Coordinates of N, CA and C and ligand atoms in Angstrom, one line a residue:
M1 N -35.8 -14.5 25.0 CA -35.8 -14.1 23.6 C -34.9 -12.9 23.5
K2 N -35.0 -12.0 24.5 CA -34.1 -10.8 24.4 C -32.7 -11.2 24.4
S3 N -32.3 -12.2 25.3 CA -30.9 -12.5 25.4 C -30.4 -13.2 24.1
I4 N -31.3 -13.9 23.4 CA -30.9 -14.5 22.1 C -30.6 -13.4 21.1
R5 N -31.5 -12.4 21.1 CA -31.3 -11.2 20.1 C -29.9 -10.6 20.4
M6 N -29.7 -10.3 21.7 CA -28.4 -9.7 22.1 C -27.2 -10.6 21.6
F7 N -27.4 -11.9 21.8 CA -26.3 -12.8 21.4 C -26.0 -12.7 19.9
V8 N -27.1 -12.7 19.1 CA -27.0 -12.6 17.7 C -26.3 -11.3 17.3
F9 N -26.8 -10.2 18.0 CA -26.2 -8.9 17.7 C -24.7 -8.8 18.0
A10 N -24.4 -9.4 19.1 CA -22.9 -9.4 19.5 C -22.1 -10.2 18.5
G11 N -22.7 -11.3 18.0 CA -22.0 -12.1 17.0 C -21.8 -11.3 15.7
V12 N -22.8 -10.6 15.3 CA -22.7 -9.8 14.0 C -21.7 -8.7 14.2
V13 N -21.7 -8.0 15.3 CA -20.7 -7.0 15.6 C -19.3 -7.6 15.6
G14 N -19.1 -8.7 16.2 CA -17.8 -9.4 16.3 C -17.3 -9.7 14.9
I15 N -18.2 -10.3 14.1 CA -17.7 -10.7 12.7 C -17.3 -9.4 11.9
G16 N -18.2 -8.3 12.1 CA -17.9 -7.1 11.4 C -16.5 -6.6 11.8
L17 N -16.2 -6.6 13.1 CA -14.9 -6.1 13.6 C -13.7 -7.0 13.0
M18 N -14.0 -8.3 12.9 CA -12.9 -9.2 12.4 C -12.7 -8.8 10.9
L19 N -13.7 -8.6 10.2 CA -13.6 -8.2 8.7 C -12.9 -6.9 8.6
A20 N -13.2 -5.9 9.5 CA -12.6 -4.6 9.4 C -11.1 -4.7 9.5
G21 N -10.6 -5.6 10.2 CA -9.2 -5.8 10.4 C -8.5 -6.6 9.4
S22 N -9.3 -7.1 8.4 CA -8.7 -8.0 7.4 C -8.7 -7.3 6.0
D23 N -8.0 -8.0 5.1 CA -8.0 -7.5 3.7 C -9.4 -7.6 3.1
L24 N -10.2 -8.6 3.6 CA -11.5 -8.8 3.0 C -12.4 -7.5 2.9
F25 N -12.2 -6.7 3.9 CA -13.0 -5.5 4.1 C -12.5 -4.4 3.2
S26 N -11.3 -4.5 2.6 CA -10.8 -3.4 1.8 C -11.6 -3.3 0.5
A27 N -11.7 -2.1 0.0 CA -12.5 -1.8 -1.2 C -11.7 -2.3 -2.4
Q28 N -10.5 -2.8 -2.2 CA -9.6 -3.0 -3.3 C -8.9 -4.3 -3.2
D29 N -8.7 -5.0 -4.4 CA -7.8 -6.1 -4.4 C -6.4 -5.7 -4.8
R30 N -5.5 -5.5 -3.8 CA -4.3 -4.8 -4.1 C -3.4 -5.7 -5.0
Y31 N -3.6 -7.0 -5.0 CA -2.8 -7.9 -5.9 C -3.1 -7.7 -7.3
A32 N -4.2 -7.0 -7.6 CA -4.5 -6.7 -9.1 C -3.8 -5.4 -9.5
L33 N -3.3 -4.6 -8.6 CA -2.6 -3.4 -9.0 C -1.3 -3.6 -9.7
K34 N -0.9 -2.8 -10.6 CA 0.4 -2.9 -11.2 C 1.1 -1.6 -11.3
A35 N 2.4 -1.6 -10.9 CA 3.2 -0.4 -11.1 C 3.4 -0.2 -12.6
P36 N 3.7 1.0 -13.1 CA 3.8 1.2 -14.6 C 4.8 0.3 -15.3
N37 N 5.7 -0.3 -14.5 CA 6.7 -1.3 -15.2 C 6.2 -2.7 -15.0
G38 N 5.0 -2.9 -14.5 CA 4.4 -4.2 -14.5 C 4.6 -5.0 -13.2
L39 N 5.4 -4.4 -12.3 CA 5.6 -5.1 -11.0 C 4.3 -4.9 -10.1
S40 N 4.0 -5.9 -9.3 CA 2.8 -5.8 -8.5 C 3.0 -6.5 -7.1
F41 N 2.0 -6.4 -6.2 CA 2.1 -7.0 -4.9 C 2.3 -8.5 -5.1
E42 N 1.9 -9.1 -6.2 CA 2.1 -10.5 -6.5 C 3.6 -10.9 -6.3
D43 N 4.5 -9.9 -6.8 CA 5.9 -10.1 -6.7 C 6.5 -10.2 -5.3
I44 N 5.7 -9.8 -4.4 CA 6.2 -9.8 -3.0 C 5.2 -10.5 -2.1
R45 N 4.4 -11.4 -2.6 CA 3.3 -12.1 -1.9 C 3.9 -12.8 -0.6
G46 N 3.4 -12.5 0.5 CA 3.9 -13.1 1.8 C 4.9 -12.3 2.5
Y47 N 5.2 -11.1 2.0 CA 6.3 -10.3 2.6 C 6.0 -9.9 4.0
E48 N 4.8 -10.0 4.4 CA 4.4 -9.6 5.8 C 5.2 -10.4 6.9
T49 N 5.6 -11.6 6.5 CA 6.3 -12.4 7.5 C 7.8 -12.6 7.1
W50 N 8.3 -11.8 6.1 CA 9.7 -11.9 5.8 C 10.6 -11.4 6.9
Q51 N 11.8 -11.8 6.8 CA 12.7 -11.3 7.9 C 13.0 -9.8 7.8
V52 N 13.1 -9.2 9.0 CA 13.5 -7.8 9.0 C 15.0 -7.7 8.9
I53 N 15.4 -6.9 7.9 CA 16.9 -6.7 7.7 C 17.3 -5.7 8.7
A54 N 16.6 -4.5 8.7 CA 16.9 -3.4 9.6 C 15.8 -2.4 9.6
P55 N 15.7 -1.7 10.7 CA 14.8 -0.5 10.7 C 15.6 0.7 10.1
S56 N 14.9 1.7 9.7 CA 15.6 3.0 9.4 C 14.6 4.1 9.8
Y57 N 15.2 5.3 9.9 CA 14.4 6.5 10.3 C 14.9 7.6 9.4
R58 N 13.9 8.3 8.7 CA 14.2 9.5 8.0 C 14.0 10.7 8.8
T59 N 15.0 11.4 9.2 CA 14.9 12.6 10.1 C 14.1 13.7 9.4
D60 N 14.3 13.8 8.0 CA 13.6 14.9 7.3 C 12.2 14.6 7.1
K61 N 11.8 13.4 6.9 CA 10.4 13.0 6.6 C 9.7 12.5 7.9
K62 N 10.4 12.4 8.9 CA 9.9 11.9 10.2 C 9.1 10.6 10.0
E63 N 9.8 9.7 9.3 CA 9.2 8.4 9.0 C 10.0 7.2 9.6
V64 N 9.3 6.3 10.2 CA 9.9 5.0 10.7 C 9.7 4.0 9.5
R65 N 10.8 3.3 9.2 CA 10.7 2.3 8.1 C 11.2 0.9 8.6
Y66 N 10.7 -0.1 8.0 CA 11.2 -1.4 8.1 C 11.7 -1.9 6.8
I67 N 12.9 -2.5 6.7 CA 13.3 -3.1 5.5 C 13.3 -4.6 5.7
L68 N 12.6 -5.3 4.8 CA 12.5 -6.7 4.9 C 13.1 -7.4 3.7
G69 N 13.5 -8.7 3.8 CA 14.0 -9.4 2.7 C 13.5 -10.8 2.6
N70 N 13.5 -11.3 1.4 CA 13.1 -12.7 1.2 C 14.3 -13.6 1.5
T71 N 14.1 -14.9 1.5 CA 15.2 -15.8 1.9 C 16.4 -15.7 1.0
T72 N 16.1 -15.6 -0.3 CA 17.3 -15.4 -1.3 C 18.1 -14.3 -0.9
L73 N 17.5 -13.2 -0.5 CA 18.2 -12.0 -0.1 C 19.0 -12.2 1.1
V74 N 18.4 -12.7 2.2 CA 19.0 -12.9 3.5 C 20.2 -13.9 3.3
D75 N 20.0 -15.0 2.6 CA 21.1 -15.9 2.4 C 22.3 -15.2 1.7
A76 N 22.0 -14.4 0.8 CA 23.1 -13.7 0.0 C 23.8 -12.7 1.0
Y77 N 23.0 -12.0 1.8 CA 23.6 -11.0 2.8 C 24.7 -11.8 3.6
K78 N 24.2 -13.0 4.1 CA 25.1 -13.8 5.0 C 26.3 -14.2 4.3
K79 N 26.3 -14.3 3.0 CA 27.5 -14.7 2.2 C 28.3 -13.5 1.8
G80 N 27.9 -12.3 2.3 CA 28.7 -11.1 2.0 C 28.2 -10.2 0.9
A81 N 27.0 -10.6 0.3 CA 26.5 -9.7 -0.7 C 26.3 -8.3 -0.2
S82 N 26.5 -7.4 -1.2 CA 26.4 -5.9 -1.0 C 27.6 -5.4 -0.3
N83 N 28.5 -6.2 0.2 CA 29.8 -5.8 0.6 C 30.8 -6.2 -0.5
K84 N 31.9 -5.5 -0.5 CA 33.1 -5.8 -1.3 C 32.7 -6.0 -2.8
G85 N 31.6 -5.3 -3.2 CA 31.2 -5.5 -4.6 C 30.5 -6.8 -5.0
I86 N 30.1 -7.6 -3.9 CA 29.4 -8.8 -4.2 C 28.0 -8.5 -4.5
A87 N 27.5 -8.9 -5.7 CA 26.1 -8.6 -6.1 C 25.1 -9.6 -5.5
F88 N 23.9 -9.2 -5.4 CA 22.8 -10.1 -5.0 C 22.4 -10.9 -6.2
P89 N 22.0 -12.2 -6.0 CA 21.5 -13.0 -7.1 C 20.1 -12.6 -7.6
D90 N 19.8 -13.1 -8.8 CA 18.4 -12.9 -9.3 C 17.5 -13.5 -8.3
G91 N 16.3 -12.9 -8.1 CA 15.3 -13.5 -7.2 C 15.4 -12.8 -5.8
A92 N 16.5 -12.1 -5.5 CA 16.5 -11.4 -4.2 C 15.5 -10.2 -4.2
V93 N 14.8 -10.0 -3.1 CA 13.8 -8.9 -3.0 C 14.0 -8.2 -1.7
L94 N 13.9 -6.9 -1.8 CA 13.9 -6.0 -0.6 C 12.6 -5.3 -0.5
V95 N 11.9 -5.2 0.6 CA 10.7 -4.5 0.8 C 10.9 -3.4 1.8
K96 N 10.4 -2.2 1.5 CA 10.4 -1.2 2.5 C 9.0 -0.7 2.9
I97 N 8.7 -0.7 4.2 CA 7.4 -0.3 4.7 C 7.6 0.9 5.5
A98 N 6.9 2.0 5.1 CA 7.2 3.3 5.8 C 5.9 3.8 6.5
Y99 N 6.1 4.3 7.7 CA 5.0 4.8 8.6 C 5.4 6.2 9.0
S100 N 4.3 7.0 9.2 CA 4.5 8.2 10.0 C 4.9 7.9 11.4
E101 N 5.5 8.8 12.1 CA 5.9 8.5 13.5 C 4.9 8.9 14.5
M102 N 4.9 8.3 15.7 CA 4.2 8.9 16.8 C 5.0 8.6 18.1
K103 N 4.7 9.4 19.1 CA 5.4 9.2 20.3 C 4.6 8.2 21.1
N104 N 5.3 7.3 21.8 CA 4.6 6.4 22.7 C 3.9 7.2 23.7
P105 N 2.5 7.0 23.9 CA 1.8 7.9 24.8 C 2.2 7.9 26.2
V106 N 2.8 6.8 26.7 CA 3.2 6.8 28.1 C 4.7 7.0 28.2
F107 N 5.4 7.0 27.1 CA 6.9 7.2 27.1 C 7.3 7.9 25.9
P108 N 7.0 9.3 25.9 CA 7.1 10.0 24.6 C 8.5 10.1 24.0
A109 N 9.5 9.7 24.7 CA 10.9 9.7 24.1 C 11.0 8.5 23.1
A110 N 10.1 7.6 23.2 CA 10.1 6.4 22.3 C 9.2 6.7 21.1
L111 N 9.8 6.6 19.9 CA 9.0 6.8 18.6 C 8.6 5.5 18.1
E112 N 7.3 5.5 17.6 CA 6.8 4.2 17.1 C 6.1 4.5 15.7
P113 N 5.9 3.4 14.9 CA 5.2 3.6 13.7 C 3.7 4.0 14.0
D114 N 3.2 4.9 13.2 CA 1.8 5.3 13.4 C 1.0 4.9 12.2
V115 N 0.9 5.7 11.1 CA 0.0 5.4 10.0 C 0.9 4.9 8.8
L116 N 0.5 3.8 8.2 CA 1.2 3.3 7.0 C 1.2 4.4 5.9
Q117 N 2.4 4.6 5.3 CA 2.5 5.6 4.2 C 2.6 5.0 2.8
R118 N 3.4 4.0 2.7 CA 3.6 3.3 1.4 C 4.4 2.0 1.6
I119 N 4.3 1.2 0.5 CA 5.1 0.0 0.5 C 5.9 0.1 -0.8
E120 N 7.2 -0.2 -0.7 CA 8.0 -0.2 -2.0 C 8.9 -1.3 -2.0
F121 N 9.4 -1.7 -3.2 CA 10.3 -2.8 -3.2 C 11.2 -2.8 -4.4
M122 N 12.3 -3.6 -4.3 CA 13.3 -3.8 -5.3 C 13.4 -5.3 -5.6
V123 N 13.3 -5.7 -6.8 CA 13.4 -7.1 -7.2 C 14.6 -7.3 -8.1
K124 N 15.5 -8.2 -7.8 CA 16.7 -8.4 -8.7 C 16.4 -9.3 -9.8
D125 N 16.5 -8.8 -11.0 CA 16.4 -9.6 -12.2 C 17.3 -8.9 -13.2
S126 N 18.5 -9.4 -13.3 CA 19.6 -8.7 -14.0 C 19.3 -8.5 -15.5
K127 N 18.6 -9.4 -16.1 CA 18.3 -9.3 -17.5 C 17.2 -8.3 -17.8
K128 N 16.1 -8.6 -17.1 CA 14.8 -7.8 -17.3 C 15.0 -6.3 -16.9
F129 N 15.8 -6.1 -15.9 CA 15.9 -4.7 -15.4 C 17.3 -4.2 -15.6
S130 N 18.0 -4.6 -16.6 CA 19.4 -4.2 -16.8 C 19.6 -2.7 -17.0
A131 N 18.5 -2.0 -17.4 CA 18.6 -0.6 -17.6 C 18.7 0.2 -16.3
T132 N 18.2 -0.5 -15.2 CA 18.3 0.2 -13.9 C 19.1 -0.7 -12.9
G133 N 20.3 -1.0 -13.3 CA 21.2 -1.7 -12.5 C 20.8 -3.1 -12.1
G134 N 19.9 -3.7 -12.8 CA 19.5 -5.1 -12.5 C 18.4 -5.2 -11.5
W135 N 17.9 -4.1 -11.0 CA 16.8 -4.1 -10.0 C 15.6 -3.5 -10.6
G136 N 14.4 -4.1 -10.4 CA 13.1 -3.6 -10.8 C 12.5 -2.9 -9.5
Y137 N 12.0 -1.7 -9.7 CA 11.5 -0.9 -8.6 C 10.0 -0.8 -8.6
A138 N 9.4 -0.7 -7.5 CA 7.9 -0.4 -7.5 C 7.6 0.2 -6.1
R139 N 6.6 1.1 -6.2 CA 6.1 1.8 -5.0 C 4.6 1.9 -5.1
F140 N 4.0 1.6 -3.9 CA 2.5 1.7 -3.8 C 2.2 2.6 -2.6
V141 N 1.5 3.7 -2.9 CA 1.3 4.7 -1.9 C -0.1 4.4 -1.2
Y142 N -0.1 4.4 0.1 CA -1.2 3.9 0.9 C -2.1 5.1 1.2
N143 N -3.4 4.9 1.1 CA -4.4 5.9 1.5 C -5.2 5.3 2.7
P144 N -4.9 5.8 3.9 CA -5.5 5.2 5.1 C -7.1 5.4 5.1
A145 N -7.5 6.6 4.5 CA -9.0 6.8 4.6 C -9.8 5.8 3.9
S146 N -9.3 5.3 2.8 CA -10.0 4.3 2.0 C -9.4 2.9 2.1
N147 N -8.3 2.8 2.8 CA -7.6 1.5 2.9 C -7.3 1.0 1.5
T148 N -6.7 1.9 0.7 CA -6.4 1.4 -0.7 C -5.0 1.9 -1.0
Y149 N -4.4 1.3 -2.1 CA -3.1 1.7 -2.5 C -3.1 2.3 -3.9
T150 N -2.2 3.2 -4.2 CA -2.1 3.8 -5.6 C -0.7 3.5 -6.1
P151 N -0.6 2.9 -7.3 CA 0.8 2.7 -7.8 C 1.4 4.0 -8.1
Y152 N 2.7 4.2 -7.9 CA 3.4 5.4 -8.1 C 4.0 5.5 -9.5
G153 N 4.0 6.6 -10.1 CA 4.7 6.8 -11.4 C 3.7 6.9 -12.6
K154 N 4.0 7.8 -13.5 CA 3.1 7.9 -14.7 C 3.4 6.8 -15.7
D155 N 4.7 6.6 -15.9 CA 5.0 5.5 -16.9 C 6.3 4.8 -16.4
A156 N 6.8 3.8 -17.1 CA 7.8 2.9 -16.6 C 9.1 3.7 -16.3
A157 N 9.2 4.9 -16.8 CA 10.4 5.7 -16.6 C 10.5 6.2 -15.1
F158 N 9.4 6.0 -14.4 CA 9.4 6.5 -13.0 C 10.6 5.8 -12.2
A159 N 11.0 4.6 -12.6 CA 12.0 3.9 -11.9 C 13.4 4.5 -12.1
D160 N 13.6 5.4 -13.1 CA 14.8 6.1 -13.2 C 15.2 6.9 -12.0
E161 N 14.1 7.5 -11.4 CA 14.3 8.3 -10.2 C 14.8 7.5 -9.1
C162 N 14.2 6.3 -8.9 CA 14.7 5.3 -7.9 C 16.2 5.0 -8.1
Y163 N 16.4 4.6 -9.4 CA 17.7 4.1 -9.8 C 18.8 5.2 -9.6
Q164 N 18.4 6.5 -10.0 CA 19.4 7.6 -9.9 C 19.9 7.7 -8.4
C165 N 19.0 7.7 -7.5 CA 19.4 7.9 -6.1 C 20.1 6.7 -5.5
H166 N 19.6 5.5 -5.9 CA 20.2 4.3 -5.4 C 21.6 4.1 -6.0
T167 N 21.9 4.8 -7.1 CA 23.3 4.7 -7.7 C 24.3 5.3 -6.7
L168 N 23.9 6.1 -5.7 CA 24.8 6.5 -4.6 C 25.5 5.3 -4.0
V169 N 24.8 4.2 -3.9 CA 25.4 3.0 -3.3 C 25.6 1.9 -4.4
K170 N 26.0 2.3 -5.5 CA 26.3 1.4 -6.6 C 27.3 0.3 -6.2
D171 N 28.3 0.6 -5.4 CA 29.3 -0.3 -5.0 C 28.7 -1.3 -3.9
R172 N 27.5 -1.1 -3.5 CA 26.8 -2.0 -2.6 C 25.7 -2.7 -3.3
D173 N 25.8 -2.8 -4.6 CA 24.8 -3.4 -5.5 C 23.5 -2.6 -5.3
Y174 N 23.6 -1.3 -5.2 CA 22.4 -0.3 -5.2 C 21.5 -0.5 -3.9
V175 N 22.0 -1.2 -2.9 CA 21.3 -1.4 -1.7 C 21.9 -0.6 -0.5
F176 N 21.1 0.3 0.1 CA 21.6 1.1 1.2 C 21.7 0.3 2.5
T177 N 20.7 -0.5 2.7 CA 20.5 -1.1 4.0 C 21.6 -2.2 4.2
K178 N 22.2 -2.2 5.4 CA 23.1 -3.3 5.8 C 22.4 -4.3 6.7
Y179 N 23.0 -5.4 6.8 CA 22.4 -6.5 7.7 C 23.1 -6.4 9.0
P180 N 22.5 -5.8 10.1 CA 23.2 -5.6 11.3 C 23.3 -7.0 12.1
V181 N 24.3 -7.0 13.0 CA 24.5 -8.2 13.9 C 23.2 -8.3 14.7
R182 N 22.8 -9.6 14.9 CA 21.6 -9.8 15.8 C 21.8 -11.0 16.6
Ligands
HEC201 C1 16.5 10.6 -3.1 C2 17.0 9.2 -2.8 C3 16.1 8.0 -3.0 C4 15.1 7.8 -4.0 C5 14.7 8.8 -5.1 C6 14.6 6.5 -3.8 N1 15.2 5.9 -2.8 FE1 14.9 4.0 -2.1 N2 16.2 4.4 -0.5 C7 16.9 5.5 -0.3 C8 17.6 5.5 1.0 C9 18.5 6.5 1.6 C10 17.3 4.2 1.5 C11 17.8 3.6 2.8 C12 16.7 3.3 3.8 C13 15.7 4.5 4.1 O1 15.9 5.6 3.7 O2 14.7 4.3 4.8 C14 16.4 3.5 0.5 C15 15.9 2.2 0.7 C16 15.1 1.6 -0.2 C17 14.7 0.2 -0.2 C18 15.3 -0.8 0.8 C19 16.6 -1.4 0.3 C20 17.8 -0.4 0.4 O3 18.3 0.0 -0.6 O4 18.2 -0.1 1.6 C21 13.8 0.0 -1.2 C22 13.1 -1.3 -1.5 C23 13.7 1.2 -1.9 N3 14.5 2.2 -1.3 C24 12.8 1.4 -3.0 C25 12.8 2.6 -3.7 C26 11.9 2.8 -4.8 C27 10.9 1.8 -5.3 C28 12.1 4.1 -5.3 C29 11.4 4.8 -6.4 C30 10.0 4.8 -6.5 C31 13.1 4.7 -4.4 N4 13.5 3.7 -3.5 C32 13.6 5.9 -4.6 C33 16.9 6.6 -1.1 C34 16.1 6.8 -2.2

């Protein structure tokens, strides 16, 4: 009898751990969230498995980032988009996932991603987002304590801030990241 109880207990703990590692356990349905300009996680559904374009590292913020792209974006890069003034087509999407850094415990010279900080993205729709260079911007700030996201920005004008800085690379269709040889 005792062994049956232990078995059931272990099963319940196991299921609990599985749920803790999944979206199901989150207090929030992140797909229901909207940035002030209407963009949402729906617009990047499945991004977790998109191709990595390149990593980046912000020395001032001490953040490790991955930049990912959907197939429309990757195909366009391969055809030379963002170089020589070639623009990305509508439907191209870039996602940036930012983490705080940590030193690898057994090899401290190696920096690794630690805690998720935010997820942000750019969606090309040249008509809808013509006021910001043809790209729609969105940022969702992650709160690790509650495993929830908060949309960034008070109103739709928040995207002006993104657009202003990305204008530094206007001649690369507002995209900083290059597609490195692999
Ligand atoms: C002060 C400058 C600055 C501002 C403001 C800014 N970005 Fe960026 N962004 C960058 C730089 C530099 C990169 C290159 C990669 C990196 O820094 O990690 C980048 C990269 C990106 C990328 C990956 C594609 C690319 O261009 O390389 C996305 C997506 C992105 N930013 C979204 C946003 C969003 C959304 C906002 C506004 C909420 C925003 N950015 C505001 C400077 C900025």
